[in-house]
């Protein structure tokens, strides 16, 4: 296991400590839980909480800050946070306006966030939740009923976060989140597996000239394995699946996210972005904004995902709103 | 060779095209050369140009924008740009106030940037240059006389870029750059080699439980190889070397950059940052700003470098100045 870590059992604690050291003006860690919250808390606006297993950095702690999240719950690596952890996060950031939970669609996450929601509601806190299921690859998977939630979730953080900053009420912020979820589609591929530190061995194996198409961000099986193809061919396949699910034409504007899974260099992500743009150009689709980088990783997996968000005027305005977080800045 | 690319001979052209697609408001590519320049050019302030071989993305094109670079010259992968390329960059962004070239210390880069400088001077363009040599690992290396220039170069872009935006003259901008160079030290390590696409095979080999300490960003040999250690132990060694070269105590303030080389996940970079902070804390050194992420990569090499910049009031102010580039935003 070639990793620069100390104790495999302490990676989450140590990485959170390292994040707080890096961004003391943005985040602080709750004393009693692996939860990062904003240093300067909201007083009367809707708060947003997301999270899940660790190993997806900068998700989710990197998006805690003005215009995005108020709290990020960090489970063990690739493991759902406990209901208690989520409950502590809710209590720490709740305002009278309420809290929106942004959950990626994994059975454990949905169950534990829901239990925390019930616990908080019993304390009189207003809580709503949305479930992101942007991955068009497979209908059900190892840890999911329905589609999985992957990198498109970051668009939910950005847009619902911006809506909350406007002073919108809980129903309005939830509506903005649901609009993103209805209009975002993603699909990825992997060249290599990754290693959960405590497990110490790869979560799957791939031959030297093989790729897994449509795998999940925890290494869940995708649609198939095949010989590694040229970048343009891989992108054409993934975009084909996305556009089959959400047809686009010259009347549409979109935002693109080319998301690296951890070990894929920017060089490749830009080559991928080139082909995504060429495909959209051919269809006359206008690309309004593009994000290229690491947003929702799978530890050190080599591979990437493409997310396409179909925009309307409201989504464009909220996407453009300023945000100031460690991993996403826009002014 | 497990890469998501098309033709190995076209990676630079295609990645630059992908960058322009991603950041059309920031950069455009010169028609006649692999050079990215600002979309909105300076009219009367000193312009900054940097560059080198490709494979270090987001360096250097990702730092083209307000408050940092005006032009980025992209050589073939791990290969110095030609004098002609640099000359085209100079001509494209030169103002009457002149141009500063920020060169990483590699023999080929120094020679070719210098030739371009002479060509431009013959056209009556004012050009100055600085050479960054922040890597404390080894004195001479495969392609270097003296110390190598690595990730600390990004601090030069940021600070000299901010100085240029103030309207300072060429000598003043050069002085700011030299001040950074005099006060920044870096050192790195690698867990894996990387593959130059056109070569198709790793540039060196490491056993499964081995690391290379102090290697360069093109895989040049470092100080030694040894068994992979725990993160804290590795960081202690690298910081020891840096602090031996530039002692720090409770009277000092610093900026930190924990730079991923391409395949090292943020999880590990934050664990590394934690230990860097603990070492500085113990010495009473105040950490003024921290950058964690990929700034100067080596394609898909696994590993990282630590850069420490000793600050004074001028450097703090220039480091804090706003910057708006694809890969570095601060407002």
XYZ file of C-alpha atoms in Angstrom:
662
model
C 0.000 0.000 0.000
C 1.875 3.057 -1.262
C 0.415 5.932 0.687
C 1.820 8.884 2.580
C -0.135 8.373 5.781
C 0.540 7.545 9.411
C -1.880 5.180 11.128
C -4.507 3.819 8.687
C -7.052 4.031 11.516
C -6.440 7.764 11.973
C -6.541 9.096 8.421
C -9.876 10.877 8.833
C -8.925 12.580 12.099
C -5.555 13.625 10.714
C -6.849 14.861 7.388
C -9.518 16.955 9.135
C -6.853 18.391 11.413
C -4.783 19.197 8.330
C -7.761 20.930 6.733
C -8.376 23.074 9.791
C -4.686 23.998 9.843
C -4.916 24.945 6.167
C -8.144 26.952 6.317
C -8.535 28.416 9.805
C -10.501 31.369 8.476
C -13.029 29.095 6.800
C -13.637 26.038 8.967
C -13.481 24.623 12.431
C -14.004 21.076 13.621
C -16.671 20.203 16.160
C -15.060 18.966 19.342
C -17.283 15.942 19.687
C -17.579 14.763 16.077
C -15.808 14.546 12.710
C -17.756 17.478 11.362
C -16.371 20.667 9.818
C -18.513 23.780 10.164
C -18.134 27.355 9.030
C -15.985 29.526 11.211
C -18.469 32.370 10.799
C -21.902 30.868 11.187
C -25.190 31.951 9.673
C -27.641 33.554 12.065
C -30.945 33.658 10.208
C -30.569 32.006 6.815
C -31.129 28.383 5.840
C -28.059 26.229 6.559
C -26.806 23.455 4.283
C -25.189 20.231 5.413
C -23.684 17.539 3.256
C -21.214 14.757 3.809
C -20.693 11.060 3.527
C -17.773 8.719 3.758
C -14.302 10.269 3.676
C -11.992 9.680 0.724
C -13.769 12.082 -1.624
C -11.743 15.174 -0.717
C -12.168 18.077 -1.306
C -15.743 16.846 -0.773
C -17.228 17.739 1.474
C -15.217 19.862 3.920
C -13.584 21.821 1.108
C -16.948 23.285 0.183
C -17.760 24.672 3.615
C -17.887 28.441 3.387
C -19.845 31.407 2.148
C -22.215 30.523 -0.681
C -21.992 26.751 -0.296
C -22.130 24.467 2.753
C -22.436 25.299 6.445
C -21.402 21.877 7.665
C -19.703 18.773 6.272
C -19.962 15.424 7.995
C -16.990 13.115 7.489
C -17.621 9.406 7.961
C -14.870 6.804 8.029
C -13.326 6.223 4.600
C -16.064 5.136 2.159
C -18.421 4.631 5.114
C -21.608 6.528 5.889
C -21.424 8.949 8.796
C -23.388 7.857 11.848
C -26.761 9.440 12.642
C -25.151 10.968 15.756
C -22.509 12.711 13.674
C -25.097 14.178 11.318
C -27.237 15.206 14.282
C -24.283 17.052 15.846
C -23.740 18.839 12.537
C -27.381 19.873 12.366
C -27.361 21.190 15.928
C -24.149 23.120 15.289
C -25.362 25.059 12.244
C -29.165 25.154 12.576
C -30.910 28.517 12.469
C -34.596 29.298 12.866
C -34.815 29.229 9.067
C -33.968 25.540 9.104
C -31.450 23.141 7.631
C -31.250 21.402 4.263
C -29.425 18.065 4.111
C -27.840 17.243 0.751
C -27.464 13.466 0.605
C -25.780 11.403 -2.082
C -27.867 8.355 -2.919
C -26.263 5.506 -0.991
C -28.425 3.336 1.238
C -26.378 3.945 4.373
C -26.156 7.694 3.849
C -29.889 8.015 3.201
C -30.769 5.985 6.274
C -28.369 7.743 8.640
C -29.104 11.275 7.446
C -32.830 10.487 7.762
C -32.413 9.256 11.333
C -30.489 12.417 12.200
C -33.250 14.484 10.607
C -35.811 12.811 12.848
C -33.655 13.339 15.927
C -33.293 17.039 15.104
C -36.987 17.472 14.358
C -37.751 16.087 17.797
C -35.687 18.991 19.134
C -37.828 21.416 17.154
C -35.302 22.045 14.378
C -36.760 22.438 10.873
C -34.953 20.003 8.571
C -35.509 19.064 4.936
C -33.441 16.779 2.763
C -32.735 16.071 -0.884
C -31.123 13.006 -2.439
C -28.737 13.405 -5.363
C -28.714 10.575 -7.930
C -26.870 11.984 -10.921
C -24.928 8.898 -12.069
C -26.568 7.533 -15.235
C -24.281 4.482 -15.380
C -26.314 1.874 -13.527
C -29.758 1.724 -11.986
C -28.817 -0.157 -8.792
C -25.368 -0.821 -7.428
C -23.454 -2.356 -4.537
C -24.640 0.168 -1.976
C -27.489 1.866 -3.798
C -31.099 1.417 -4.726
C -31.671 3.616 -7.762
C -28.928 5.726 -9.234
C -25.828 6.725 -7.303
C -24.991 10.263 -6.296
C -21.578 11.383 -7.519
C -19.815 14.590 -8.601
C -22.992 16.371 -9.729
C -23.634 16.813 -6.005
C -21.163 19.704 -5.995
C -23.498 21.650 -8.294
C -26.229 21.146 -5.678
C -23.940 22.553 -2.981
C -23.131 25.558 -5.134
C -26.636 26.401 -6.284
C -28.647 25.600 -3.170
C -25.916 27.314 -1.153
C -26.280 30.453 -3.253
C -30.062 30.312 -2.881
C -29.716 30.103 0.907
C -27.444 33.167 0.928
C -30.234 35.210 -0.733
C -32.337 34.722 2.390
C -34.729 32.317 0.679
C -36.802 30.098 2.954
C -36.289 26.361 3.452
C -38.829 25.316 0.808
C -37.250 27.649 -1.753
C -33.745 26.414 -1.034
C -34.962 22.827 -1.296
C -36.657 23.662 -4.612
C -33.410 25.053 -6.003
C -31.609 21.871 -4.937
C -34.276 19.683 -6.526
C -34.052 21.674 -9.744
C -30.325 20.937 -9.934
C -30.927 17.266 -9.202
C -33.533 17.093 -11.962
C -31.124 18.644 -14.455
C -27.721 17.152 -13.700
C -26.340 13.909 -15.154
C -22.925 12.316 -14.612
C -20.937 9.277 -15.641
C -17.381 8.183 -14.993
C -14.711 5.619 -15.738
C -11.678 4.249 -13.927
C -8.210 3.153 -14.967
C -7.181 1.883 -11.542
C -8.810 0.954 -8.250
C -8.031 2.690 -4.985
C -7.062 1.424 -1.560
C -9.090 2.120 1.561
C -6.291 2.653 4.127
C -7.780 0.395 6.793
C -8.313 -2.389 4.229
C -4.804 -2.088 2.818
C -5.623 -3.638 -0.544
C -7.231 -2.434 -3.782
C -11.029 -2.513 -3.872
C -11.003 -4.180 -7.289
C -8.454 -5.145 -9.923
C -8.070 -4.109 -13.534
C -5.647 -5.487 -16.073
C -2.924 -3.195 -17.388
C -4.807 -2.436 -20.582
C -8.322 -2.449 -19.126
C -10.758 0.208 -17.935
C -13.978 0.039 -15.952
C -16.777 2.098 -17.479
C -19.393 3.636 -15.217
C -17.865 2.567 -11.905
C -18.975 4.305 -8.706
C -16.913 6.587 -6.499
C -16.294 3.726 -4.071
C -15.194 1.350 -6.809
C -18.657 -0.178 -7.243
C -18.958 -2.075 -10.514
C -19.949 -0.063 -13.547
C -21.572 -1.139 -16.774
C -18.660 -3.142 -18.171
C -14.940 -3.539 -18.542
C -13.154 -3.241 -21.808
C -9.826 -2.488 -23.362
C -8.620 1.056 -22.686
C -9.606 3.298 -25.591
C -8.474 6.698 -26.811
C -9.732 9.661 -24.767
C -12.108 10.883 -27.468
C -13.705 7.476 -27.791
C -14.201 7.121 -24.030
C -15.690 10.607 -23.804
C -18.011 9.898 -26.740
C -19.336 6.842 -24.963
C -19.897 8.598 -21.620
C -21.455 11.646 -23.270
C -23.643 9.335 -25.343
C -25.036 7.779 -22.164
C -25.568 11.189 -20.543
C -27.277 12.683 -23.604
C -29.435 9.599 -24.049
C -30.760 10.260 -20.568
C -30.985 14.051 -20.931
C -31.189 15.105 -24.596
C -29.738 18.532 -25.362
C -29.958 20.745 -28.419
C -29.240 24.260 -29.597
C -31.842 25.658 -27.203
C -29.865 24.487 -24.173
C -27.145 26.007 -22.056
C -25.098 23.852 -19.719
C -22.394 23.843 -17.088
C -19.739 21.141 -17.339
C -17.700 19.511 -14.598
C -14.732 17.353 -15.583
C -13.919 15.740 -12.264
C -10.656 13.916 -11.553
C -10.959 10.914 -9.249
C -7.631 11.462 -7.509
C -4.749 10.200 -9.628
C -5.697 11.489 -13.055
C -3.571 14.482 -14.026
C -5.005 17.786 -15.206
C -3.310 17.142 -18.551
C -5.816 14.355 -19.185
C -8.783 16.238 -17.729
C -8.207 19.077 -20.201
C -7.940 16.622 -23.114
C -11.255 15.163 -21.929
C -12.794 18.625 -21.645
C -11.763 19.361 -25.217
C -13.808 16.434 -26.542
C -16.807 17.162 -24.298
C -16.902 20.671 -25.750
C -16.570 19.426 -29.306
C -19.531 17.071 -28.820
C -21.672 19.855 -27.340
C -20.557 22.309 -30.028
C -21.703 19.877 -32.701
C -25.154 19.812 -31.125
C -25.234 23.599 -30.841
C -25.392 23.439 -27.019
C -23.961 26.541 -25.360
C -21.413 25.892 -22.610
C -22.001 28.561 -19.979
C -19.430 27.489 -17.396
C -16.779 24.789 -17.089
C -15.137 23.306 -14.010
C -12.060 21.109 -14.461
C -10.320 19.607 -11.454
C -10.835 17.430 -8.418
C -14.234 17.959 -6.808
C -15.414 14.480 -5.774
C -12.530 12.030 -5.670
C -12.142 8.344 -4.845
C -8.935 8.509 -2.816
C -6.178 7.780 -5.379
C -8.303 6.195 -8.092
C -7.217 7.055 -11.639
C -10.204 8.020 -13.735
C -12.706 10.799 -14.138
C -16.357 11.671 -14.358
C -18.233 14.070 -16.574
C -21.198 15.990 -15.152
C -23.529 18.062 -17.306
C -25.982 20.489 -15.697
C -28.764 21.907 -17.869
C -29.282 25.536 -16.954
C -32.152 28.003 -16.883
C -31.977 31.677 -15.898
C -32.363 30.960 -12.179
C -29.676 28.277 -12.178
C -27.289 30.496 -14.146
C -27.729 33.326 -11.680
C -27.186 31.053 -8.676
C -24.216 29.334 -10.314
C -22.672 32.756 -10.922
C -23.209 34.002 -7.367
C -20.075 34.553 -5.333
C -18.729 31.690 -3.243
C -15.768 31.616 -0.915
C -14.768 28.171 0.282
C -11.396 26.404 0.404
C -12.027 24.406 -2.773
C -14.393 26.666 -4.732
C -13.907 30.393 -5.019
C -15.820 32.760 -7.242
C -16.397 36.448 -6.831
C 0.746 3.134 -20.502
C -2.547 3.786 -18.728
C -3.541 7.264 -19.787
C -6.702 8.886 -21.030
C -5.206 10.576 -24.081
C -5.490 10.393 -27.842
C -2.287 10.710 -29.846
C 0.798 10.911 -27.566
C 2.301 13.405 -30.020
C -0.658 15.769 -29.628
C -1.137 15.936 -25.856
C 0.141 19.506 -25.527
C -1.972 20.870 -28.374
C -5.062 19.064 -27.087
C -4.612 20.023 -23.441
C -4.155 23.678 -24.394
C -7.296 23.480 -26.518
C -9.096 21.965 -23.529
C -7.866 24.788 -21.297
C -9.109 27.442 -23.694
C -12.479 25.676 -23.867
C -12.588 25.637 -20.057
C -11.514 29.230 -19.436
C -12.506 31.364 -22.427
C -12.875 34.464 -20.258
C -9.332 34.096 -18.947
C -7.055 32.822 -21.705
C -6.566 32.533 -25.406
C -3.940 30.639 -27.356
C -1.604 32.377 -29.781
C -2.286 31.192 -33.315
C 1.349 30.582 -34.157
C 2.676 29.072 -30.905
C 1.795 26.952 -27.871
C 1.440 30.005 -25.684
C -1.552 31.004 -23.562
C -2.043 34.710 -22.957
C -4.577 36.748 -21.036
C -7.821 37.393 -22.842
C -7.798 40.967 -21.550
C -4.280 42.255 -21.966
C -2.403 44.839 -19.941
C -1.872 48.165 -21.649
C 0.705 49.960 -19.532
C 1.841 47.739 -16.674
C 4.738 45.283 -16.541
C 3.797 41.905 -18.029
C 4.904 38.550 -16.610
C 5.713 35.456 -18.615
C 6.558 32.027 -17.301
C 6.523 28.543 -18.727
C 8.602 25.505 -19.366
C 7.921 21.967 -20.441
C 4.324 20.753 -20.286
C 3.271 18.106 -17.783
C 3.206 20.454 -14.780
C -0.431 21.510 -15.089
C -1.975 23.737 -13.802
C 1.457 25.355 -14.277
C 1.783 27.482 -16.105
C -1.336 28.260 -18.163
C -3.599 27.915 -15.126
C -1.962 30.963 -13.557
C -2.599 33.299 -16.484
C -4.960 36.010 -15.351
C -5.338 39.122 -13.269
C -2.725 39.386 -10.518
C -0.432 36.638 -11.808
C 0.878 35.823 -15.301
C 0.232 37.500 -18.646
C 1.601 34.669 -20.733
C 2.502 30.994 -20.285
C 4.753 29.193 -22.716
C 4.096 25.458 -23.058
C 6.983 23.347 -24.344
C 6.618 19.704 -25.270
C 6.166 17.462 -22.230
C 9.149 17.888 -19.888
C 10.981 19.792 -22.649
C 12.030 23.433 -22.650
C 10.024 25.731 -24.893
C 11.937 26.960 -27.936
C 13.345 30.512 -28.014
C 10.859 31.282 -30.813
C 7.928 30.286 -28.629
C 9.098 32.481 -25.757
C 9.753 35.329 -28.202
C 6.188 35.064 -29.538
C 4.900 35.199 -25.966
C 6.951 38.305 -25.220
C 5.756 40.074 -28.365
C 2.147 39.183 -27.566
C 2.052 40.645 -24.051
C 4.801 43.308 -24.003
C 3.883 46.814 -22.933
C 6.078 49.908 -22.805
C 6.647 49.098 -19.124
C 8.457 45.904 -20.115
C 8.280 42.187 -19.499
C 9.568 39.997 -16.671
C 10.435 36.384 -17.481
C 10.082 33.949 -14.567
C 12.311 30.984 -15.361
C 12.665 27.750 -13.410
C 16.296 26.773 -13.135
C 16.814 24.143 -15.835
C 19.655 24.547 -18.287
C 17.442 24.369 -21.373
C 14.852 26.780 -20.005
C 17.465 29.313 -18.950
C 19.193 29.176 -22.343
C 16.027 29.416 -24.423
C 14.360 32.137 -22.356
C 17.634 34.101 -22.517
C 17.805 33.800 -26.293
C 14.207 34.987 -26.558
C 15.044 37.907 -24.274
C 17.866 38.930 -26.615
C 15.617 38.612 -29.654
C 12.993 40.823 -28.015
C 15.530 43.382 -26.853
C 16.700 43.722 -30.459
C 13.124 44.742 -31.235
C 13.303 47.420 -28.557
C 11.255 45.555 -25.943
C 12.407 45.957 -22.319
C 12.875 42.481 -20.833
C 14.228 41.314 -17.491
C 14.389 37.800 -16.113
C 14.669 35.967 -12.814
C 15.627 32.345 -12.193
C 13.857 30.361 -9.492
C 15.938 27.716 -7.690
C 13.908 26.793 -4.626
C 14.596 23.040 -4.421
C 17.003 22.401 -1.545
C 17.329 18.675 -2.334
C 20.395 18.609 -4.562
C 22.925 21.119 -5.784
C 23.184 19.935 -9.405
C 20.916 17.503 -11.196
C 20.246 15.853 -14.536
C 19.227 19.041 -16.308
C 20.393 21.684 -13.878
C 23.464 23.536 -12.757
C 22.733 24.729 -9.247
C 19.424 24.079 -7.568
C 16.271 23.205 -9.475
C 13.207 25.420 -9.682
C 10.032 23.676 -8.546
C 6.700 24.554 -6.895
C 8.008 27.653 -5.094
C 7.852 29.287 -8.519
C 4.100 29.708 -8.063
C 4.777 32.096 -5.159
C 6.914 34.151 -7.564
C 4.022 34.290 -10.049
C 1.641 35.386 -7.323
C 3.795 38.026 -5.688
C 5.563 39.518 -8.715
C 2.193 39.424 -10.492
C 0.596 41.415 -7.682
C 3.470 43.892 -7.740
C 3.003 44.415 -11.486
C -0.711 45.124 -10.972
C 0.178 47.999 -8.624
C 1.785 49.777 -11.578
C 5.320 49.248 -10.276
C 8.117 49.562 -12.830
C 10.147 46.678 -14.235
C 12.957 46.984 -11.691
C 10.482 46.994 -8.800
C 8.626 43.956 -10.125
C 11.929 42.159 -10.611
C 12.945 43.078 -7.053
C 9.737 41.590 -5.662
C 10.376 38.386 -7.624
C 13.963 38.224 -6.360
C 12.767 38.724 -2.811
C 10.493 35.696 -3.129
C 13.300 33.633 -4.667
C 15.614 34.585 -1.798
C 13.018 33.507 0.766
C 11.387 30.380 -0.626
C 12.626 26.811 -0.123
C 11.085 23.550 -1.328
C 11.697 19.829 -1.245
C 9.699 16.850 -2.454
C 9.480 13.081 -2.595
C 7.946 10.536 -4.951
C 6.165 7.226 -4.524
C 5.913 6.459 -8.225
C 7.454 7.654 -11.482
C 5.419 9.161 -14.304
C 5.215 8.429 -17.996
C 5.984 11.006 -20.668
C 3.309 10.155 -23.262
C 5.665 10.169 -26.260
C 8.125 7.932 -24.399
C 5.436 5.507 -23.278
C 7.391 4.128 -20.335
C 8.104 5.270 -16.763
C 10.998 7.702 -16.359
C 12.389 5.679 -13.439
C 11.371 2.682 -11.366
C 10.726 2.294 -7.656
C 10.051 -0.885 -5.750
C 6.616 -1.363 -4.197
C 7.830 -0.338 -0.762
C 10.331 2.316 -1.822
C 10.288 6.091 -2.115
C 12.621 8.566 -3.789
C 13.482 11.519 -1.557
C 14.215 14.888 -3.146
C 13.474 13.897 -6.740
C 12.862 16.648 -9.305
C 9.619 17.428 -11.098
C 10.830 15.564 -14.179
C 11.828 12.512 -12.193
C 15.469 13.593 -11.833
C 17.247 11.648 -9.099
C 16.928 13.027 -5.594
C 19.133 12.552 -2.576
C 18.411 8.878 -1.975
C 15.928 6.046 -2.044
C 14.695 4.306 1.010
C 11.847 2.267 2.380
C 8.564 4.157 2.478
C 8.106 5.715 5.926
C 5.128 7.108 7.802
C 3.919 10.523 6.651
C 5.144 12.336 9.770
C 8.605 10.882 9.404
C 8.855 11.851 5.735
C 7.645 15.378 6.486
C 10.115 15.711 9.357
C 12.967 14.824 7.035
C 11.914 17.233 4.278
C 11.226 20.046 6.743
C 14.583 19.354 8.389
C 16.342 19.916 5.087
C 14.351 23.083 4.370
C 14.916 24.533 7.845
C 18.608 23.670 7.735
C 18.837 25.846 4.642
C 16.544 28.594 5.930
C 16.332 28.614 9.725
C 13.065 29.919 11.160
C 12.033 30.911 14.641
C 9.289 32.688 16.562
C 10.090 35.960 14.820
C 9.127 34.541 11.434
C 5.895 34.326 9.508
C 5.568 31.991 6.556
C 3.321 30.826 3.765
C 3.132 27.093 3.112
C 2.435 25.239 -0.105
C 1.728 21.509 0.056
C 1.878 20.614 -3.610
C 0.581 17.341 -5.030
C 2.585 15.934 -7.942
C -0.406 14.545 -9.800
C -1.547 11.236 -8.322
C -1.377 11.966 -4.605
C -4.840 12.462 -3.149
C -5.852 15.497 -1.089
C -6.377 13.134 1.840
C -2.613 12.631 2.019
C -1.779 16.287 1.329
C -3.856 17.343 4.344
C -2.165 14.722 6.554
C 1.167 16.148 5.359
C -0.001 19.704 6.047
C -0.907 18.712 9.589
C 2.646 17.649 10.355
C 4.206 20.675 8.624
C 2.102 22.893 10.869
C 3.001 20.948 13.986
C 6.711 21.333 13.225
C 6.347 25.080 12.651
C 4.148 25.457 15.726
C 6.828 23.853 17.845
C 9.311 26.450 16.622
C 6.865 29.268 17.250
C 6.725 30.155 13.554
C 3.456 31.824 12.550
C 1.730 30.340 9.502
C 0.163 33.252 7.645
C -1.287 31.403 4.653
C -1.503 27.805 3.471
C -2.034 26.403 -0.004
C -2.843 22.702 -0.380
C -3.427 21.202 -3.799
C -1.890 20.700 -7.210
C 0.147 23.693 -8.323
C 3.225 22.240 -10.051
C 2.685 18.627 -10.997
C 4.748 15.936 -12.705
C 2.066 14.421 -14.927
C 0.719 11.470 -12.872
C 3.596 11.086 -10.429
C 2.548 10.142 -6.882
C 4.338 12.302 -4.360
C 4.400 15.837 -3.077
C 6.577 18.818 -2.338
C 6.601 21.242 0.553
C 7.418 24.903 -0.086
C 7.987 27.418 2.687
C 8.069 31.135 1.943
C 9.416 33.460 4.627
C 7.324 36.627 4.666
C 7.825 40.279 5.446
C 5.192 43.021 5.353
C 5.622 43.647 1.627
C 5.390 39.974 0.735
C 2.313 39.513 2.939
C 0.544 42.398 1.276
C 1.371 41.134 -2.224
C 0.434 37.565 -1.314
C -2.920 38.845 -0.046
C -3.665 40.931 -3.137
C -6.545 39.738 -5.259
C -5.851 37.314 -8.086
C -8.230 35.867 -10.619
C -6.814 33.026 -12.693
C -8.193 29.583 -13.551
C -6.118 27.822 -10.885
C -5.649 30.515 -8.234
C -8.442 32.782 -7.118
C -8.376 35.207 -4.234
C -10.406 38.336 -3.695
